[in-house]
Amino acid sequence: MRRLALVALFAVAALPAFARGPECRWSKTWDEALAEAKARNVPIHVTFHKDG
């Protein structure tokens, strides 16, 4: 029983680290975004939002 409580304590303590996940940040230039996308092998998603 004590071992289970210890495992549960460590699991709860580790949750914030797992919840963060990958970080997202804005690139300052298109070239910087393109280089990062190529390095990470991920697509670039561009959206346009028009009010009214």
PDB file of N, CA and C in Angstrom, residues 4-25:
ATOM      1  N   LEU A   4       2.258   1.973  -3.480  1.00  0.00           N
ATOM      2  CA  LEU A   4       1.253   2.565  -4.368  1.00  0.00           C
ATOM      3  C   LEU A   4       1.100   4.058  -4.090  1.00  0.00           C
ATOM      4  N   ALA A   5       1.093   4.432  -2.824  1.00  0.00           N
ATOM      5  CA  ALA A   5       0.978   5.846  -2.468  1.00  0.00           C
ATOM      6  C   ALA A   5       2.181   6.627  -2.975  1.00  0.00           C
ATOM      7  N   LEU A   6       3.364   6.031  -2.897  1.00  0.00           N
ATOM      8  CA  LEU A   6       4.579   6.692  -3.374  1.00  0.00           C
ATOM      9  C   LEU A   6       4.546   6.873  -4.892  1.00  0.00           C
ATOM     10  N   VAL A   7       4.103   5.843  -5.605  1.00  0.00           N
ATOM     11  CA  VAL A   7       3.992   5.930  -7.071  1.00  0.00           C
ATOM     12  C   VAL A   7       2.972   6.987  -7.450  1.00  0.00           C
ATOM     13  N   ALA A   8       1.849   7.037  -6.764  1.00  0.00           N
ATOM     14  CA  ALA A   8       0.824   8.037  -7.038  1.00  0.00           C
ATOM     15  C   ALA A   8       1.352   9.441  -6.786  1.00  0.00           C
ATOM     16  N   LEU A   9       2.133   9.613  -5.739  1.00  0.00           N
ATOM     17  CA  LEU A   9       2.706  10.924  -5.429  1.00  0.00           C
ATOM     18  C   LEU A   9       3.638  11.393  -6.545  1.00  0.00           C
ATOM     19  N   PHE A  10       4.493  10.498  -7.027  1.00  0.00           N
ATOM     20  CA  PHE A  10       5.401  10.856  -8.115  1.00  0.00           C
ATOM     21  C   PHE A  10       4.635  11.145  -9.406  1.00  0.00           C
ATOM     22  N   ALA A  11       3.584  10.389  -9.667  1.00  0.00           N
ATOM     23  CA  ALA A  11       2.786  10.601 -10.876  1.00  0.00           C
ATOM     24  C   ALA A  11       2.115  11.972 -10.846  1.00  0.00           C
ATOM     25  N   VAL A  12       1.560  12.338  -9.716  1.00  0.00           N
ATOM     26  CA  VAL A  12       0.904  13.649  -9.588  1.00  0.00           C
ATOM     27  C   VAL A  12       1.927  14.771  -9.691  1.00  0.00           C
ATOM     28  N   ALA A  13       3.107  14.565  -9.137  1.00  0.00           N
ATOM     29  CA  ALA A  13       4.154  15.592  -9.193  1.00  0.00           C
ATOM     30  C   ALA A  13       4.659  15.796 -10.621  1.00  0.00           C
ATOM     31  N   ALA A  14       4.588  14.762 -11.462  1.00  0.00           N
ATOM     32  CA  ALA A  14       5.092  14.856 -12.831  1.00  0.00           C
ATOM     33  C   ALA A  14       4.059  15.416 -13.798  1.00  0.00           C
ATOM     34  N   LEU A  15       2.809  15.519 -13.413  1.00  0.00           N
ATOM     35  CA  LEU A  15       1.760  15.969 -14.331  1.00  0.00           C
ATOM     36  C   LEU A  15       2.017  17.338 -14.959  1.00  0.00           C
ATOM     37  N   PRO A  16       2.443  18.353 -14.219  1.00  0.00           N
ATOM     38  CA  PRO A  16       2.681  19.649 -14.865  1.00  0.00           C
ATOM     39  C   PRO A  16       3.719  19.580 -15.980  1.00  0.00           C
ATOM     40  N   ALA A  17       4.722  18.753 -15.826  1.00  0.00           N
ATOM     41  CA  ALA A  17       5.748  18.629 -16.872  1.00  0.00           C
ATOM     42  C   ALA A  17       5.157  18.011 -18.130  1.00  0.00           C
ATOM     43  N   PHE A  18       4.267  17.051 -17.979  1.00  0.00           N
ATOM     44  CA  PHE A  18       3.640  16.424 -19.139  1.00  0.00           C
ATOM     45  C   PHE A  18       2.566  17.323 -19.741  1.00  0.00           C
ATOM     46  N   ALA A  19       1.905  18.124 -18.942  1.00  0.00           N
ATOM     47  CA  ALA A  19       0.825  18.982 -19.425  1.00  0.00           C
ATOM     48  C   ALA A  19       1.339  20.113 -20.305  1.00  0.00           C
ATOM     49  N   ARG A  20       2.583  20.539 -20.102  1.00  0.00           N
ATOM     50  CA  ARG A  20       3.110  21.645 -20.898  1.00  0.00           C
ATOM     51  C   ARG A  20       3.172  21.301 -22.371  1.00  0.00           C
ATOM     52  N   GLY A  21       3.661  20.141 -22.702  1.00  0.00           N
ATOM     53  CA  GLY A  21       3.749  19.724 -24.089  1.00  0.00           C
ATOM     54  C   GLY A  21       4.710  20.591 -24.883  1.00  0.00           C
ATOM     55  N   PRO A  22       4.636  20.497 -26.197  1.00  0.00           N
ATOM     56  CA  PRO A  22       5.536  21.289 -27.030  1.00  0.00           C
ATOM     57  C   PRO A  22       5.201  22.777 -26.943  1.00  0.00           C
ATOM     58  N   GLU A  23       6.211  23.592 -27.054  1.00  0.00           N
ATOM     59  CA  GLU A  23       6.002  25.030 -26.970  1.00  0.00           C
ATOM     60  C   GLU A  23       5.730  25.612 -28.352  1.00  0.00           C
ATOM     61  N   CYS A  24       4.919  26.626 -28.385  1.00  0.00           N
ATOM     62  CA  CYS A  24       4.604  27.320 -29.624  1.00  0.00           C
ATOM     63  C   CYS A  24       5.070  28.761 -29.469  1.00  0.00           C
ATOM     64  N   ARG A  25       5.798  29.247 -30.453  1.00  0.00           N
ATOM     65  CA  ARG A  25       6.240  30.638 -30.396  1.00  0.00           C
ATOM     66  C   ARG A  25       6.139  31.245 -31.788  1.00  0.00           C
TER      67      ARG A  25
END
